[in-house]
Coordinates of C-alpha atoms and ligand atoms in Angstrom, one line a residue:
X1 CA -2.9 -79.9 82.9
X2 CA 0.5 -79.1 84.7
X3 CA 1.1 -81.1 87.5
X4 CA -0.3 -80.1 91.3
X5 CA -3.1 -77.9 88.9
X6 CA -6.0 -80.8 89.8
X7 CA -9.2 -79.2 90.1
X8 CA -10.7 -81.3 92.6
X9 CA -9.0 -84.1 94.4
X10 CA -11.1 -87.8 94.8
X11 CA -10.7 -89.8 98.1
X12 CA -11.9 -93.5 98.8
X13 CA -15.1 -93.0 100.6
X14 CA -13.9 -96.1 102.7
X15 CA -10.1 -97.2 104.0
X16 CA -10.6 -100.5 106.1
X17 CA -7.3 -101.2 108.4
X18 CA -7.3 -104.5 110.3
X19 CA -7.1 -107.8 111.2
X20 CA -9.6 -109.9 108.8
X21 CA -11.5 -107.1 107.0
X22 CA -11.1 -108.7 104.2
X23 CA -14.2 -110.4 105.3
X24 CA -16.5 -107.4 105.7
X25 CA -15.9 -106.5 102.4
X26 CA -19.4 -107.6 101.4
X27 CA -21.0 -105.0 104.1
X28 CA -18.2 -102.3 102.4
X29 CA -20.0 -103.7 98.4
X30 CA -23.8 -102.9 99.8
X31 CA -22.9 -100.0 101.9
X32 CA -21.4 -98.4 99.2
X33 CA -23.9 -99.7 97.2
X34 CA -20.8 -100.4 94.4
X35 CA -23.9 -102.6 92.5
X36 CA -23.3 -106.5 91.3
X37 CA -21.8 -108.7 89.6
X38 CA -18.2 -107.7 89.9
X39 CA -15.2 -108.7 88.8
X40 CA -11.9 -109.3 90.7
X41 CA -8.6 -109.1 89.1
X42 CA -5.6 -111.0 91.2
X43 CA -2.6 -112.6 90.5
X44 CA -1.5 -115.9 89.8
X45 CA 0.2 -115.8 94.2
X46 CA -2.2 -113.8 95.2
X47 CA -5.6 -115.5 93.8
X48 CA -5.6 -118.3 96.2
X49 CA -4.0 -115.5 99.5
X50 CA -7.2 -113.4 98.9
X51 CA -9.0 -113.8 95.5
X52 CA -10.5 -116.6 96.7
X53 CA -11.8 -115.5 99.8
X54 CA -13.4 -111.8 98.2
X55 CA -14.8 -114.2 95.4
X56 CA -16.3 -116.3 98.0
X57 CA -17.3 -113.5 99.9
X58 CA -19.2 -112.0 97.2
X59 CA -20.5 -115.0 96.0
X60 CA -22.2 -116.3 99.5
X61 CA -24.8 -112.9 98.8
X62 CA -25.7 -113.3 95.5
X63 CA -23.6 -111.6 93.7
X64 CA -22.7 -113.5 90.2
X65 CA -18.6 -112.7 90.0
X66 CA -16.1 -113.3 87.8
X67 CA -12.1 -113.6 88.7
X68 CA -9.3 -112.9 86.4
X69 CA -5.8 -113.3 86.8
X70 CA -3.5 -110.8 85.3
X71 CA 0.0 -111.1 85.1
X72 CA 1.4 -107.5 83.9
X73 CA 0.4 -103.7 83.9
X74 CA 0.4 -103.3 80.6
X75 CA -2.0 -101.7 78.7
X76 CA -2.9 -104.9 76.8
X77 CA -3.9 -106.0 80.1
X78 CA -6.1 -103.1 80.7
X79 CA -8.1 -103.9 77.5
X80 CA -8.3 -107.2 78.3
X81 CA -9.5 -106.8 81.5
X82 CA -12.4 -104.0 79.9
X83 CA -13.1 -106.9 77.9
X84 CA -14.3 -109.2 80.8
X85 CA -16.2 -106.7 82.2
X86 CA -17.9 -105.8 79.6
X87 CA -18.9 -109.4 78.4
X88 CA -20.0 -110.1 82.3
X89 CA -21.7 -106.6 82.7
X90 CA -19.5 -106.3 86.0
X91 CA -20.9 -102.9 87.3
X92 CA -17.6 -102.7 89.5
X93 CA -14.0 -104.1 89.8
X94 CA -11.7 -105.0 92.4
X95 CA -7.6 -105.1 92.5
X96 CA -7.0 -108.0 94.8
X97 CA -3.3 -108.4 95.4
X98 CA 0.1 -106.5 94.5
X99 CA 0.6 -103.5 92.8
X100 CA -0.1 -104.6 89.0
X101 CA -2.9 -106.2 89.8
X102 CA -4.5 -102.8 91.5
X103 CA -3.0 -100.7 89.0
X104 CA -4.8 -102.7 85.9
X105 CA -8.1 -102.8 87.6
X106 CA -7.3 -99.2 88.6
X107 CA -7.5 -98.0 85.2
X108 CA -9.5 -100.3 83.6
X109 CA -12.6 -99.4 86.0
X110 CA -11.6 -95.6 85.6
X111 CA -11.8 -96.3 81.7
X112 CA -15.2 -98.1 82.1
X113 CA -16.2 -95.4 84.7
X114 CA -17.5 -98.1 87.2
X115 CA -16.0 -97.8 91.1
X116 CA -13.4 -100.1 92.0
X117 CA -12.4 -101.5 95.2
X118 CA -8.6 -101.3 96.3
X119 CA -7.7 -105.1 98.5
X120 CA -3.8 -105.2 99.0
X121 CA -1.9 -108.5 99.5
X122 CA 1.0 -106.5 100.5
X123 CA 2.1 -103.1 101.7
X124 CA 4.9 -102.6 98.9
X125 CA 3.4 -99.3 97.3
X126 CA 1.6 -96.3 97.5
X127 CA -0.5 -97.4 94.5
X128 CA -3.1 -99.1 97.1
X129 CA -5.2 -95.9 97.7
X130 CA -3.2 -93.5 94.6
X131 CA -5.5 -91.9 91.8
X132 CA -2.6 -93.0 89.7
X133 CA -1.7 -95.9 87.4
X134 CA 1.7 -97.2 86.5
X135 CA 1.2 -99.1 83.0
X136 CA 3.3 -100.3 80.6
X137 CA 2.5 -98.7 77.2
X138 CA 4.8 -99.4 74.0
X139 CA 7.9 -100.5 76.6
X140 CA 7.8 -97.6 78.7
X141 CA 6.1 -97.3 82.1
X142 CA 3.4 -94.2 82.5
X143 CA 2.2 -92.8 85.3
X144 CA -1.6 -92.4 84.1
X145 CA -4.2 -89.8 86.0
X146 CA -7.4 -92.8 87.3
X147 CA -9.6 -92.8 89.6
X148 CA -9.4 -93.2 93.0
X149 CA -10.3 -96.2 94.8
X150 CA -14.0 -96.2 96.0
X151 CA -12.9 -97.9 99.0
X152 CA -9.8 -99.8 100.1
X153 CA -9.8 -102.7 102.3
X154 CA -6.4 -103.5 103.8
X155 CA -6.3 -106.7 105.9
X156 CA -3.1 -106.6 107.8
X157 CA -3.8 -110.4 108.7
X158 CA -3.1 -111.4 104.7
X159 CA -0.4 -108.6 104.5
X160 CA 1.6 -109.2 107.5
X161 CA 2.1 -113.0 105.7
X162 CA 3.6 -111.5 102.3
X163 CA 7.1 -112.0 102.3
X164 CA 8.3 -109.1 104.5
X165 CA 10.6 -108.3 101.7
X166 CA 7.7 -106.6 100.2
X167 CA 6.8 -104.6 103.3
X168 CA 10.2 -103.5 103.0
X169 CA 9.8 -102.3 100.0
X170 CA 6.5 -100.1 100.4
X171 CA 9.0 -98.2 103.3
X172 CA 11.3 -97.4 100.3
X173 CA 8.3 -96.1 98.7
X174 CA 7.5 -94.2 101.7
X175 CA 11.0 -93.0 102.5
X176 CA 11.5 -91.5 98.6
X177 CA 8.6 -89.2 99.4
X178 CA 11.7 -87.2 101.2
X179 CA 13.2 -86.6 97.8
X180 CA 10.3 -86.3 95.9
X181 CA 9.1 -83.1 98.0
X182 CA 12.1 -81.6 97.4
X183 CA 12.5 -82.0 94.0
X184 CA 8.8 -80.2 93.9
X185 CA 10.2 -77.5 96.1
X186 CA 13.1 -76.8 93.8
X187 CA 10.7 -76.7 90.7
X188 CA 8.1 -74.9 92.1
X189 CA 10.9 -72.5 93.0
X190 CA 12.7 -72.3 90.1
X191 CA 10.1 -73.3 87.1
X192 CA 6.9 -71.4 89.5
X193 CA 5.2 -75.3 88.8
X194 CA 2.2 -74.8 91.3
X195 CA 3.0 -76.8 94.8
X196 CA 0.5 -78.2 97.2
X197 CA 1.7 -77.1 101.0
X198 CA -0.7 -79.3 102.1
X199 CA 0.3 -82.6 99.7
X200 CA 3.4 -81.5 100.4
X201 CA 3.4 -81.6 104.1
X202 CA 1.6 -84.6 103.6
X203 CA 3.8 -86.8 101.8
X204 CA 7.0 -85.8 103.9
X205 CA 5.0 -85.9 107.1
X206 CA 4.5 -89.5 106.2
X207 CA 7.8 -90.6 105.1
X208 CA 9.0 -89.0 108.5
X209 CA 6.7 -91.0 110.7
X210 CA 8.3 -93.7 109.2
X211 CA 12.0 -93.0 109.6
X212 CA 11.7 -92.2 112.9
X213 CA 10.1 -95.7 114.0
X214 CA 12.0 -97.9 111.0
X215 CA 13.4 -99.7 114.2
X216 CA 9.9 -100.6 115.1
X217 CA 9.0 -102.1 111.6
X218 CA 10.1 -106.0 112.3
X219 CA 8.8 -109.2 110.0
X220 CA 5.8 -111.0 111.2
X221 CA 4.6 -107.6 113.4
X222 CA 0.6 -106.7 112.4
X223 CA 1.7 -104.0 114.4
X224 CA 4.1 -102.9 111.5
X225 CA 2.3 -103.5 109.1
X226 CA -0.8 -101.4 109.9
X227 CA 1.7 -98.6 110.7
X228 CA 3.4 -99.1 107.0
X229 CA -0.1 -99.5 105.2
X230 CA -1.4 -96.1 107.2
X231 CA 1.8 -94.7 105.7
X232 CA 1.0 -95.5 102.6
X233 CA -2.6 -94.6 102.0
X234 CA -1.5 -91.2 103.6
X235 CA 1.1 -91.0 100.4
X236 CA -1.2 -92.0 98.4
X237 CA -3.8 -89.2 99.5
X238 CA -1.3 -86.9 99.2
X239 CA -1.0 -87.7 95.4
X240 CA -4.7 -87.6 95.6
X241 CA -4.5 -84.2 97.1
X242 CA -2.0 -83.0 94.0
X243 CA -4.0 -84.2 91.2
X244 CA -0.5 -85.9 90.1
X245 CA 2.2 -88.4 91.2
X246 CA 4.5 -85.4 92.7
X247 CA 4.4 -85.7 96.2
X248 CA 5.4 -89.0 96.2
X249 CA 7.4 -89.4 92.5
X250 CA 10.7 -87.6 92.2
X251 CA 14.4 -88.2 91.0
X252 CA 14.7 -91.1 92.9
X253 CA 11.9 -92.2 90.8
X254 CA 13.3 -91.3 87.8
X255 CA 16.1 -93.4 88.6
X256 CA 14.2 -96.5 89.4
X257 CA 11.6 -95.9 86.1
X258 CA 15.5 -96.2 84.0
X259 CA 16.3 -98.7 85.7
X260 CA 13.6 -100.6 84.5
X261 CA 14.5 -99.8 81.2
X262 CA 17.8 -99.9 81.2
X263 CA 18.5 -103.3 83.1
X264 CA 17.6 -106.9 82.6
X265 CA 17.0 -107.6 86.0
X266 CA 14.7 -105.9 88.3
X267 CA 14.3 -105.3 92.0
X268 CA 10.6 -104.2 93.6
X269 CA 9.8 -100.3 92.9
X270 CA 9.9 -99.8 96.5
X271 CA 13.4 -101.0 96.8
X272 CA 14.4 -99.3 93.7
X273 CA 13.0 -96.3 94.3
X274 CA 15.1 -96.6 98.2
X275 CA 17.8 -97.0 96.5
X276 CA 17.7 -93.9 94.3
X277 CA 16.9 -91.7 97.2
X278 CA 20.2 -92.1 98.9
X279 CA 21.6 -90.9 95.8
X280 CA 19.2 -88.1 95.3
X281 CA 19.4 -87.1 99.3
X282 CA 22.9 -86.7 98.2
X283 CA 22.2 -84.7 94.9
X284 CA 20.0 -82.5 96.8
X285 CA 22.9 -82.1 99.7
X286 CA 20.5 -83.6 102.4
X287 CA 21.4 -86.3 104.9
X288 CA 21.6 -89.5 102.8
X289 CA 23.6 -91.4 105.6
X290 CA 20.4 -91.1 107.4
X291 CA 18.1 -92.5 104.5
X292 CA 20.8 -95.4 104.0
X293 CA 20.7 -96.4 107.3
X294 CA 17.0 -96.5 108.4
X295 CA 16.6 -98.5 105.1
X296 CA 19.3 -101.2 106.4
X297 CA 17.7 -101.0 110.0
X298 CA 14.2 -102.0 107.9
X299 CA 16.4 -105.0 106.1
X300 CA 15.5 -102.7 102.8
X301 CA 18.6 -102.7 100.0
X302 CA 21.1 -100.0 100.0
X303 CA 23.0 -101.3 97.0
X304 CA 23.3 -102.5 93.7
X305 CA 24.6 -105.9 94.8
X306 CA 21.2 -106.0 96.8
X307 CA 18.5 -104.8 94.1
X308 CA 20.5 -108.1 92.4
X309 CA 21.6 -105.5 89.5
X310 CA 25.0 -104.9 87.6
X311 CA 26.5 -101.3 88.8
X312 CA 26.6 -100.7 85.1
X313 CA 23.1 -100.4 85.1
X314 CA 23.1 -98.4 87.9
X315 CA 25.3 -95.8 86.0
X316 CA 23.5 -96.0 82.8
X317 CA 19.9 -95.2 84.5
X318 CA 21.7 -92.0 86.2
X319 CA 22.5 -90.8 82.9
X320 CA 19.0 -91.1 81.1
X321 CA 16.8 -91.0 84.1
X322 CA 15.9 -87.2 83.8
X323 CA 14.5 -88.1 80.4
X324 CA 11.9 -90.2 82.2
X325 CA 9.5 -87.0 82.7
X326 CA 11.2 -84.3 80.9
X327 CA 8.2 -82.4 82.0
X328 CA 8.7 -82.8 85.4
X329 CA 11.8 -80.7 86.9
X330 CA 14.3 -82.0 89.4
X331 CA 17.7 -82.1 91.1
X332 CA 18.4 -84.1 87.9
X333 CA 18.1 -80.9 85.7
X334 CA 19.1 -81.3 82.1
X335 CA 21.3 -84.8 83.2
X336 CA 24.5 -86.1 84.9
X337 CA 27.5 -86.2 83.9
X338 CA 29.1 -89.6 83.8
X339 CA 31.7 -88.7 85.9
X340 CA 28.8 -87.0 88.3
X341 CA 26.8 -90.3 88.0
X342 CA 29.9 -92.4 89.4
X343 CA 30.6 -90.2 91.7
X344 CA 27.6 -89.6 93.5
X345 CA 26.7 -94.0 93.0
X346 CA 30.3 -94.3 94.5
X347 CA 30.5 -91.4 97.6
X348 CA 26.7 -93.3 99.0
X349 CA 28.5 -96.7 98.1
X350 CA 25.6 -97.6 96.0
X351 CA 28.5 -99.1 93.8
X352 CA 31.1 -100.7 95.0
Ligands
LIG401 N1 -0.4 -96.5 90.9 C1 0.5 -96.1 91.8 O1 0.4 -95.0 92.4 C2 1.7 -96.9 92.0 C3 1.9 -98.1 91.3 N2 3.1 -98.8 91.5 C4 3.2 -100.0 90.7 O2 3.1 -101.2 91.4 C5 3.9 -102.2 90.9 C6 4.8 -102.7 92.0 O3 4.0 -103.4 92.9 P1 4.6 -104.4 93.9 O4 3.5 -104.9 94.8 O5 5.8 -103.8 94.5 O6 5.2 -105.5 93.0 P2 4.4 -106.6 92.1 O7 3.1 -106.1 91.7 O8 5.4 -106.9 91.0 O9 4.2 -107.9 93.1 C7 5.3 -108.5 93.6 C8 5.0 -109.9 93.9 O10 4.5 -110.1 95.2 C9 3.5 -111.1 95.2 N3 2.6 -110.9 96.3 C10 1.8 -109.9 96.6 N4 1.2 -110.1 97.8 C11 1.7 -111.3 98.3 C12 1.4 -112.1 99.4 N5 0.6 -111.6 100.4 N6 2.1 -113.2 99.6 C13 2.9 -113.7 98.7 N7 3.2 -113.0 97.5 C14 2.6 -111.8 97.3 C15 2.8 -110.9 93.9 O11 2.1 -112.0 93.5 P3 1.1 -112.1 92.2 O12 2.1 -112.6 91.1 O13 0.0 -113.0 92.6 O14 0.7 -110.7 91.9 C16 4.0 -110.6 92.9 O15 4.5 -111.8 92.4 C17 4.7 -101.6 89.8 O16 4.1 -102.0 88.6 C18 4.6 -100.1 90.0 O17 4.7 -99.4 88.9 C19 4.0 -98.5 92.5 C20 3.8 -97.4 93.2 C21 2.7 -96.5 93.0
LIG402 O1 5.3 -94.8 92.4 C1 4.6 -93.8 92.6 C2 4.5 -93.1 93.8 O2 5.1 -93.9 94.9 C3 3.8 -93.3 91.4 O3 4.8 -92.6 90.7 P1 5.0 -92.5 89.2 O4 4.1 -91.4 88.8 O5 6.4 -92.2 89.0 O6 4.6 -93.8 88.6
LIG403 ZN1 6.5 -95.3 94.1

């Protein structure tokens, strides 16, 4: 099915934002009545931030539960985790942590057809609330239909301890909804690919919000963060909404999906996915002095020396990154040139 062609959208039934609801989210289990015996998957940081405490949680009422810790999205991952379940007869998972962890517990529930319960660490992503999964599958990274969470429980008390770096990075994520939008614009305009107003509106509705208070978003501010992670389960409904990543997954994307590929180091996807919107903005003709500087006001890279990456691999994931999705249309068209790549990686200073 093209993408934005969804036939029905799905919607957590329950999005918890607030100081310590991590601790209701035995009422959210029997409210919801998501059954028993579940089975959280965390990660190795993030087991003893918040695994701990949902395991406990569960545990004090009965509930016989099982913990994993996963260490990759891969789909290796996915089967182990299917595995586990299946052995312990878990009649629903949990993501509890970053975005791999949600994203393997994501798609492993959707492939066991049990609910599963969303419980970010951090507020990096949009993947918190998406009906999407980013795995790993024979080196390349997919972007794979699941379902929505059943119900997500953001406790802006654990996230607004994560390293801010990572709430930094779920503002890229945010901000490269701008790009995104337009790249669906220009497709649905030029290719007739059907286009959600509404996701549409949606998505760059959010990513506005943000820009226009990234000098409120300051480390160590609850406040922030429950501004950021509203941000992002809006983007994440949005892609809901579409039936597909599009709202929220464009060039800038693309760029950051080759970068992965292409280089040995890696930032976050939020900041690599900032990073590519500059460039993008500038592709598209918009204002990317505006993107570059609310992500420096939000202490969010702007450059290749930041992400920590060579600016060869900057070029080189220019040139190949509209193979990424050659299904999906963008200001990227059939490819840069290498003398378009430099330029545009050189005129936003990207590269030095
Ligand atoms: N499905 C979707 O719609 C989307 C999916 N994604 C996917 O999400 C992933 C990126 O997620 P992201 O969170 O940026 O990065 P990672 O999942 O790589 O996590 C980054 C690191 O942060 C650590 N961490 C998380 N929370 C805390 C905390 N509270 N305190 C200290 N450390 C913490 C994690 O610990 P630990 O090692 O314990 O996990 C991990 O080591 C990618 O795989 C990307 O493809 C991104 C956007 C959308
Ligand atoms: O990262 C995402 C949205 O922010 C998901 O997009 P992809 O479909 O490119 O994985
Ligand atoms: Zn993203």
């Amino acid at each position: 099915m093209q993408d934005g062609m969804k036939k029905w959208m799905q919607l957590p039934r329950d999005v918890l934002v607030g100081h310590d609801v991590i601790y209701d989210i035995k009422d959210v289990c029997r409210d919801l009545k998501m059954g028993k015996d579940p089975l959280i998957v965390t990660g190795c940081t993030t087991k003893k931030i918040a695994g701990d405490i949902v395991f406990d949680q569960l545990s004090d009422c009965g509930q016989n539960v099982r913990m994993v810790v996963s260490a990759e999205a891969s789909m290796d991952e996915v089967d182990r985790i299917k595995a586990e379940a299946l052995e312990h007869n878990s009649s629903y998972l949990l993501g509890v942590g970053s975005g791999k962890s949600i994203d393997v517990a994501k798609l492993a529930a959707t492939q066991l057809d049990v609910p599963f319960m969303s419980v970010p660490t951090a507020a990096s992503h949009d993947g918190i609330v998406s009906s999407r999964a980013s795995i790993r599958c024979n080196g390349k990274t997919s972007s794979i239909e699941a379902n929505a969470p059943m119900a997500v429980v953001a406790d802006t008390a654990v996230i607004s301890k994560a390293p801010y770096r990572l709430l930094a990075a779920g503002c890229g994520d945010i901000i490269s909804n701008y790009t995104a939008v337009r790249d669906w614009e220009l497709a649905h305009r030029l290719t007739n690919e059907p286009f959600s107003e509404y996701a549409a509106a949606l998505s760059r509705m959010t990513a506005k919000i943000l820009i226009d208070s990234a000098d409120s978003i300051k480390p160590d501010l609850e406040s922030s963060v429950r501004m950021v992670v509203k941000a992002l389960v809006s983007s994440g409904v949005a892609m809901s909404i579409a039936g597909s990543s599009r709202p929220a997954s464009g060039s800038e994307h693309m760029f950051s999906h080759a970068l992965d590929m292409v280089s040995p180091r890696h930032a976050l996807h939020g900041e690599q996915c900032g990073v590519g919107t500059i460039m993008m903005m500038y592709l598209h003709g918009g204002d990317w002095k505006k993107i570059k500087e609310c992500l420096e006001v939000i202490g969010a890279p702007t450059t290749a020396e930041q992400l920590g990456i060579e600016d060869r691999y900057i070029l080189e994931a220019l040139l190949v990154a509209h193979t990424i999705r050659p299904e999906r249309y963008t200001i990227l068209g059939t490819g840069l040139t290498p003398a378009a790549a430099e330029k545009v990686a050189r005129i936003t200073k990207v590269i030095s």
